Coordinates of C-alpha atoms and ligand atoms in Angstrom, one line a residue:
X1026 CA 67.1 -9.6 -11.1
X1027 CA 63.7 -10.5 -9.9
X1028 CA 61.3 -7.7 -9.2
X1029 CA 60.5 -7.3 -5.6
X1030 CA 57.0 -8.6 -5.0
X1031 CA 54.6 -5.8 -4.9
X1032 CA 52.4 -5.7 -1.9
X1033 CA 48.7 -6.2 -2.4
X1034 CA 46.9 -2.9 -2.0
X1035 CA 45.1 -2.9 1.3
X1036 CA 41.6 -1.8 0.6
X1037 CA 39.3 -0.9 3.4
X1038 CA 37.0 -3.8 4.3
X1039 CA 33.4 -3.0 3.4
X1040 CA 31.7 -1.7 6.5
X1041 CA 28.8 -3.9 7.8
X1042 CA 25.8 -3.1 5.7
X1043 CA 23.6 -0.5 7.1
X1044 CA 20.9 -1.6 4.7
X1045 CA 17.3 -2.1 6.0
X1046 CA 16.9 -5.8 6.3
X1047 CA 13.2 -6.3 5.6
X1048 CA 10.4 -6.4 8.1
X1049 CA 10.9 -9.9 9.4
X1050 CA 14.6 -9.3 10.4
X1051 CA 13.9 -5.8 11.7
X1052 CA 11.0 -6.9 13.9
X1053 CA 11.8 -10.6 14.5
X1054 CA 11.1 -10.3 18.2
X1055 CA 7.5 -9.1 17.5
X1056 CA 6.6 -11.7 14.8
X1057 CA 5.9 -15.4 15.0
X1058 CA 9.2 -16.5 13.4
X1059 CA 12.0 -18.7 14.7
X1060 CA 15.3 -20.1 13.6
X1061 CA 13.3 -22.6 11.5
X1062 CA 11.7 -19.9 9.4
X1063 CA 13.4 -19.3 6.1
X1064 CA 13.2 -15.6 5.6
X1065 CA 11.9 -14.7 2.1
X1066 CA 12.5 -11.0 1.7
X1067 CA 13.0 -8.4 -0.9
X1068 CA 13.9 -5.7 1.6
X1069 CA 10.3 -4.5 2.2
X1070 CA 9.3 -2.0 4.8
X1071 CA 11.3 1.0 6.0
X1072 CA 9.2 3.2 3.8
X1073 CA 9.3 7.0 4.1
X1074 CA 6.9 8.9 6.4
X1075 CA 6.7 12.2 4.6
X1076 CA 5.8 15.5 6.2
X1077 CA 3.0 16.7 3.9
X1078 CA 3.3 20.4 4.2
X1079 CA 0.6 21.2 1.6
X1080 CA -1.9 19.0 3.4
X1081 CA -1.0 20.5 6.7
X1082 CA -1.6 24.0 5.3
X1083 CA -4.9 23.0 3.8
X1084 CA -6.2 21.6 7.1
X1085 CA -4.3 23.1 10.0
X1086 CA -3.5 19.5 11.2
X1087 CA 0.0 18.1 11.2
X1088 CA -0.2 15.7 8.3
X1089 CA 2.3 12.9 7.5
X1090 CA 2.1 10.5 4.5
X1091 CA 3.3 6.9 4.9
X1092 CA 4.4 6.2 1.3
X1093 CA 3.9 2.4 0.9
X1094 CA 4.4 2.7 -2.9
X1095 CA 8.1 2.6 -2.0
X1096 CA 8.0 -1.2 -1.2
X1097 CA 9.8 -3.6 -3.6
X1098 CA 6.7 -4.4 -5.7
X1099 CA 5.2 -0.9 -5.2
X1100 CA 2.6 -1.6 -2.6
X1101 CA 2.1 -2.3 1.2
X1102 CA 1.3 -6.0 0.3
X1103 CA 5.0 -6.8 0.4
X1104 CA 5.0 -6.4 4.2
X1105 CA 2.4 -9.2 4.6
X1106 CA 3.8 -11.3 1.7
X1107 CA 7.3 -11.6 3.2
X1108 CA 5.6 -13.2 6.2
X1109 CA 3.0 -15.3 4.4
X1110 CA 5.5 -16.8 1.9
X1111 CA 8.2 -17.3 4.6
X1112 CA 5.7 -19.2 6.7
X1113 CA 4.3 -21.1 3.7
X1114 CA 7.8 -22.3 2.8
X1115 CA 8.4 -23.2 6.5
X1116 CA 5.3 -25.4 6.3
X1117 CA 6.6 -27.1 3.2
X1118 CA 4.4 -25.3 0.6
X1119 CA 5.4 -25.5 -3.1
X1120 CA 2.6 -23.4 -4.5
X1121 CA 0.9 -20.3 -3.1
X1122 CA -2.4 -19.0 -4.4
X1123 CA -4.2 -15.7 -4.1
X1124 CA -7.2 -13.8 -5.4
X1125 CA -6.3 -10.2 -6.2
X1126 CA -7.4 -6.9 -7.5
X1127 CA -3.8 -6.6 -8.7
X1128 CA -1.3 -5.7 -6.0
X1129 CA -1.5 -8.9 -4.0
X1130 CA -0.9 -10.9 -7.2
X1131 CA 2.2 -8.8 -8.1
X1132 CA 3.6 -9.3 -4.6
X1133 CA 2.8 -13.0 -4.4
X1134 CA 4.4 -13.6 -7.7
X1135 CA 7.6 -11.7 -6.7
X1136 CA 7.9 -13.4 -3.3
X1137 CA 7.1 -16.9 -4.6
X1138 CA 9.8 -16.4 -7.3
X1139 CA 12.2 -15.2 -4.6
X1140 CA 11.5 -18.4 -2.6
X1141 CA 11.8 -20.6 -5.7
X1142 CA 8.2 -21.8 -5.5
X1143 CA 5.2 -21.2 -7.8
X1144 CA 2.4 -18.6 -7.5
X1145 CA -1.1 -19.1 -8.9
X1146 CA -3.1 -15.9 -9.1
X1147 CA -6.8 -15.4 -9.7
X1148 CA -7.8 -11.9 -11.0
X1149 CA -11.2 -10.5 -12.1
X1150 CA -11.1 -10.5 -15.9
X1151 CA -10.2 -7.2 -17.4
X1152 CA -10.4 -5.4 -14.1
X1153 CA -6.8 -5.0 -12.9
X1154 CA -4.4 -2.3 -13.8
X1155 CA -1.7 -3.0 -16.4
X1156 CA 1.2 -2.2 -14.2
X1157 CA 0.1 -4.9 -11.7
X1158 CA -0.7 -7.5 -14.4
X1159 CA 2.7 -6.9 -16.0
X1160 CA 4.4 -7.6 -12.7
X1161 CA 2.6 -10.9 -12.2
X1162 CA 3.5 -11.9 -15.8
X1163 CA 7.1 -10.8 -15.4
X1164 CA 7.5 -12.9 -12.2
X1165 CA 6.2 -16.0 -14.0
X1166 CA 2.9 -16.4 -12.0
X1167 CA 0.3 -18.8 -13.3
X1168 CA -2.3 -16.2 -14.0
X1169 CA -6.0 -16.9 -14.5
X1170 CA -8.6 -14.2 -15.3
X1171 CA -11.8 -15.3 -13.7
X1172 CA -15.1 -14.3 -15.4
X1173 CA -16.3 -12.7 -12.2
X1174 CA -15.3 -10.1 -9.6
X1175 CA -12.7 -10.1 -6.8
X1176 CA -15.1 -11.7 -4.4
X1177 CA -15.7 -14.6 -6.7
X1178 CA -11.9 -15.0 -7.1
X1179 CA -11.4 -15.1 -3.3
X1180 CA -14.1 -17.8 -2.9
X1181 CA -12.3 -20.0 -5.4
X1182 CA -8.9 -19.3 -3.9
X1183 CA -10.2 -20.3 -0.5
X1184 CA -11.8 -23.5 -1.8
X1185 CA -8.7 -24.3 -3.8
X1186 CA -6.5 -24.1 -0.7
X1187 CA -8.9 -26.3 1.2
X1188 CA -9.1 -29.1 -1.4
X1189 CA -5.8 -28.9 -3.3
X1190 CA -2.1 -28.7 -2.2
X1191 CA -1.8 -24.9 -2.5
X1192 CA -1.2 -22.4 0.3
X1193 CA -3.5 -19.4 0.5
X1194 CA -1.7 -16.0 0.9
X1195 CA -4.7 -13.6 0.9
X1196 CA -5.2 -11.6 4.1
X1197 CA -7.6 -14.2 5.5
X1198 CA -4.2 -15.7 6.3
X1199 CA -3.2 -14.1 9.6
X1200 CA 0.5 -14.1 8.6
X1201 CA -0.3 -11.3 6.1
X1202 CA -1.9 -9.1 8.8
X1203 CA 1.1 -9.8 11.1
X1204 CA 3.6 -8.6 8.5
X1205 CA 1.5 -5.6 7.7
X1206 CA 1.2 -4.4 11.4
X1207 CA 4.9 -3.5 11.2
X1208 CA 4.0 -0.3 9.3
X1209 CA 2.4 1.0 12.6
X1210 CA 5.7 0.2 14.4
X1211 CA 7.6 2.4 11.9
X1212 CA 5.2 5.3 12.3
X1213 CA 5.7 5.2 16.0
X1214 CA 9.5 5.1 15.7
X1215 CA 9.4 8.3 13.6
X1216 CA 6.8 10.3 15.5
X1217 CA 7.8 9.0 19.0
X1218 CA 4.2 8.3 19.7
X1219 CA 1.1 7.2 17.8
X1220 CA -0.7 9.9 15.8
X1221 CA -4.1 11.2 16.8
X1222 CA -5.7 9.9 13.6
X1223 CA -4.7 7.3 11.0
X1224 CA -6.4 7.3 7.6
X1225 CA -6.3 4.7 4.9
X1226 CA -8.2 3.1 2.0
X1227 CA -10.3 0.0 2.7
X1228 CA -11.0 -3.0 0.5
X1229 CA -10.8 -6.3 2.3
X1230 CA -10.0 -4.2 5.5
X1231 CA -6.9 -6.3 6.1
X1232 CA -4.6 -3.3 6.3
X1233 CA -7.0 -1.3 8.5
X1234 CA -7.0 -4.3 10.9
X1235 CA -3.2 -4.6 10.7
X1236 CA -2.5 -1.0 11.6
X1237 CA -4.9 -1.2 14.5
X1238 CA -3.1 -4.3 15.8
X1239 CA 0.3 -2.7 15.4
X1240 CA -0.8 0.4 17.3
X1241 CA -2.5 -1.7 20.0
X1242 CA 0.7 -3.7 20.6
X1243 CA 2.7 -0.4 20.8
X1244 CA 0.3 0.9 23.4
X1245 CA 0.4 -2.3 25.4
X1246 CA 4.2 -2.4 25.6
X1247 CA 4.3 1.2 26.7
X1248 CA 5.8 2.7 23.6
X1249 CA 2.9 5.1 23.0
X1250 CA 0.4 7.0 25.1
X1251 CA -2.6 6.6 22.8
X1252 CA -4.4 4.6 20.2
X1253 CA -5.0 6.6 17.0
X1254 CA -8.6 6.9 15.8
X1255 CA -8.6 4.6 12.8
X1256 CA -10.5 6.2 9.8
X1257 CA -11.0 3.9 6.8
X1258 CA -12.5 4.9 3.4
X1259 CA -14.2 3.0 0.6
X1260 CA -15.4 4.0 -2.9
X1261 CA -19.1 4.8 -3.0
X1262 CA -19.8 2.1 -5.6
X1263 CA -18.0 -0.4 -3.5
X1264 CA -18.7 0.4 0.1
X1265 CA -20.1 -2.7 1.9
X1266 CA -18.8 -1.6 5.3
X1267 CA -20.5 1.8 5.2
X1268 CA -23.7 0.5 3.7
X1269 CA -23.8 -2.5 6.1
X1270 CA -24.4 -5.1 3.5
X1271 CA -22.5 -7.1 0.8
X1272 CA -22.3 -5.2 -2.5
X1273 CA -23.0 -7.6 -5.4
X1274 CA -21.5 -5.7 -8.3
X1275 CA -18.9 -3.4 -6.8
X1276 CA -17.8 -0.6 -9.2
X1277 CA -15.2 2.1 -9.0
X1278 CA -12.3 3.4 -11.0
X1279 CA -10.2 2.7 -7.9
X1280 CA -9.8 -0.9 -9.0
X1281 CA -7.6 -1.9 -6.0
X1282 CA -10.6 -1.5 -3.7
X1283 CA -13.3 -2.8 -5.9
X1284 CA -14.4 -5.4 -3.3
X1285 CA -18.0 -6.1 -2.3
X1286 CA -17.5 -8.6 0.6
X1287 CA -14.4 -7.7 2.7
X1288 CA -12.5 -10.7 4.1
X1289 CA -11.7 -8.9 7.4
X1290 CA -15.1 -7.2 7.8
X1291 CA -15.7 -8.2 11.4
X1292 CA -12.1 -7.7 12.5
X1293 CA -12.3 -4.2 11.0
X1294 CA -15.5 -3.4 12.9
X1295 CA -13.9 -4.5 16.2
X1296 CA -10.9 -2.3 15.4
X1297 CA -13.1 0.7 14.7
X1298 CA -15.0 0.2 18.0
X1299 CA -11.7 -0.2 19.9
X1300 CA -10.2 3.0 18.4
X1301 CA -13.2 5.2 18.3
X1302 CA -12.8 4.9 14.5
X1303 CA -14.9 5.7 11.5
X1304 CA -15.7 4.5 8.0
X1305 CA -16.6 6.8 5.2
X1306 CA -17.0 6.7 1.4
X1307 CA -16.3 8.9 -1.6
X1308 CA -17.3 9.1 -5.2
X1309 CA -14.8 8.4 -8.0
X1310 CA -14.7 12.1 -8.8
X1311 CA -13.7 12.9 -5.2
X1312 CA -11.0 10.2 -5.3
X1313 CA -9.6 11.6 -8.5
X1314 CA -9.6 15.1 -7.1
X1315 CA -7.6 13.9 -4.1
X1316 CA -5.3 12.0 -6.4
X1317 CA -4.6 15.3 -8.3
X1318 CA -4.1 17.3 -5.1
X1319 CA -1.6 14.7 -3.7
X1320 CA 0.4 14.5 -6.9
X1321 CA 0.5 18.2 -7.7
X1322 CA 0.9 19.6 -4.1
X1323 CA 3.1 17.0 -2.3
X1324 CA 5.1 15.3 -5.0
X1325 CA 3.8 11.9 -4.0
X1326 CA 2.4 9.8 -6.9
X1327 CA 0.0 7.1 -6.0
X1328 CA -2.6 4.9 -7.7
X1329 CA -6.2 6.2 -7.5
X1330 CA -7.4 4.0 -4.6
X1331 CA -4.4 5.1 -2.5
X1332 CA -5.6 8.8 -2.7
X1333 CA -8.9 8.1 -0.9
X1334 CA -7.3 8.8 2.5
X1335 CA -6.5 12.3 1.3
X1336 CA -10.2 12.8 0.4
X1337 CA -11.0 11.6 3.9
X1338 CA -8.6 14.1 5.5
X1339 CA -10.0 17.1 3.6
X1340 CA -13.6 16.1 4.3
X1341 CA -13.1 15.2 8.0
X1342 CA -11.1 18.3 8.6
X1343 CA -13.8 20.4 6.9
X1344 CA -16.4 18.7 9.1
X1345 CA -14.4 19.7 12.2
X1346 CA -13.8 16.1 13.2
X1347 CA -10.0 16.4 12.7
X1348 CA -9.1 19.5 14.6
X1349 CA -6.3 21.9 13.9
X1350 CA -3.1 20.8 15.5
X1351 CA -3.9 17.1 15.5
X1352 CA -1.3 14.7 14.2
X1353 CA -2.6 12.7 11.2
X1354 CA -0.9 9.9 9.3
X1355 CA -2.4 8.9 5.9
X1356 CA -1.2 5.6 4.4
X1357 CA -1.0 5.8 0.6
X1358 CA -0.9 2.1 -0.3
X1359 CA 0.3 1.8 -3.9
X1360 CA 2.6 3.5 -6.3
X1361 CA 1.2 5.8 -9.1
X1362 CA 3.1 3.9 -11.8
X1363 CA 0.9 0.9 -11.2
X1364 CA -2.0 2.6 -13.0
X1365 CA -0.6 5.9 -14.5
X1366 CA -3.4 6.6 -17.0
X1367 CA -5.4 8.6 -14.5
X1368 CA -2.7 11.3 -14.3
X1369 CA -2.9 12.2 -17.9
X1370 CA -6.6 12.7 -17.8
X1371 CA -8.2 16.0 -16.9
X1372 CA -11.4 16.3 -14.7
X1373 CA -13.5 16.7 -17.9
X1374 CA -12.1 13.4 -19.2
X1375 CA -9.9 14.9 -21.9
X1376 CA -6.3 13.8 -22.2
X1377 CA -3.4 16.0 -21.4
X1378 CA -1.1 16.2 -24.5
X1379 CA 2.1 18.1 -24.0
X1380 CA 2.6 21.0 -26.5
X1381 CA 4.7 20.0 -29.5
X1382 CA 7.5 22.4 -30.4
X1383 CA 10.2 22.6 -33.1
X1384 CA 13.9 22.1 -32.4
X1385 CA 14.4 25.8 -31.6
X1386 CA 15.5 27.3 -28.3
X1387 CA 13.6 30.6 -28.7
X1388 CA 10.4 28.8 -29.6
X1389 CA 10.8 26.5 -26.6
X1390 CA 11.3 29.6 -24.4
X1391 CA 8.2 31.2 -26.0
X1392 CA 6.1 28.1 -25.4
X1393 CA 7.4 28.2 -21.7
X1394 CA 6.1 31.8 -21.4
X1395 CA 9.6 33.3 -21.3
X1396 CA 9.5 35.3 -24.5
X1397 CA 11.4 38.6 -24.2
X1398 CA 13.2 37.4 -21.0
X1399 CA 16.4 36.3 -22.7
X1400 CA 19.6 37.6 -21.0
X1401 CA 21.8 39.9 -23.2
X1402 CA 24.7 38.0 -24.8
Ligands
AN7_554 C1 -3.4 0.0 -3.4 O1 -4.4 -6.7 -4.3 O2 -7.1 -6.6 -2.2 O3 -8.3 -3.2 2.8 O4 -6.0 -8.1 -4.1 O5 -4.1 -2.7 -3.6 O6 -6.2 -4.5 3.2 O7 -7.7 -5.0 1.2 C2 -5.6 -4.8 -2.7 C3 -6.1 -3.9 -1.8 C4 -5.7 -0.4 -0.6 C5 -7.1 -2.2 0.3 N1 -4.9 0.1 -1.5 O8 -6.4 -2.9 1.3 C6 -5.5 -7.1 -3.8 C7 -6.2 -6.2 -2.8 C8 -4.3 -0.6 -2.5 C9 -4.7 -2.0 -2.6 C10 -6.1 -1.8 -0.7 C11 -5.6 -2.6 -1.7 P1 -7.2 -3.9 2.2

């Protein structure tokens, strides 16, 4: 007797994916893409806008943090890189090139690999954080350490793209700015309007320019009632925009923004004027203080450069420029794991070494300050 054929179990069909599709697919109608554009994405964008209670309590403003460290390679660069690499491939590029203080190189390397093309990256020798260098290496980029600073690297990258068959993906490429403007769209979707103030770190000023463009487009299509005042911050040793001249030997522990001749300088000044904005600068000590406040009070871990907007918030609120009740968004641009060494250092420079204890529960409790609090057995 043959066994009756057993029916195949009917498993529910997987539901259509609700996964975020990356900024190009999510905002295709607001970017210069078409059917002909191959979409090179790692699912960037859709990052959390976090209600920063501790910062609101410190200032009386309503403070939100846009956590761009949550992008695929750990920084906001991915929003621009998905556009830049997609358009590069659309135009037939086989090699992309960038100069970088670290994050752009990590992102270019990852997106080039995703597209099946090569990335050449130029970084200032010995001046980029280990997390970022390791990403570029892991993604097989052709990495060259230039015996100069970021500004030297950018000059070479631009010339290389003019004279050799390589496609430039620094933010002088408008596709980068276009991709990055989507962060402003996301803020507006969450808040239902633009904030009163938007604060962020400034290096090449590409991201400052991109947020302003995004907010301007939102205002023009009637999605918002106002343009946020754009406040950008540089490190004191690397503050060409505030000082009004190129800084020849920029220096700061915030290596991401160690830039002396910003690529988007004039665009950023226009954005500042249009938005009644402002540029300020902070010492490395202030940057690290803001870094500690953000980590310890909000649970958000960023690389040092990314914390400068928090320094800006505290100082501008103290000065009475950011009033109580105002809605403030601070973009924190890169993840803390990119450059984690700063977290284990105390303000006096000494390293934090966790206490060593024996394998003994009571001694662990004692070390935790719980001596004498044991429950009766
Ligand atoms: C974490 O990677 O320029 O003002 O080559 O990595 O748009 O330049 C990085 C810049 C802020 C400044 N925060 O943004 C590079 C690079 C982080 C950054 C900036 C950068 P822009």
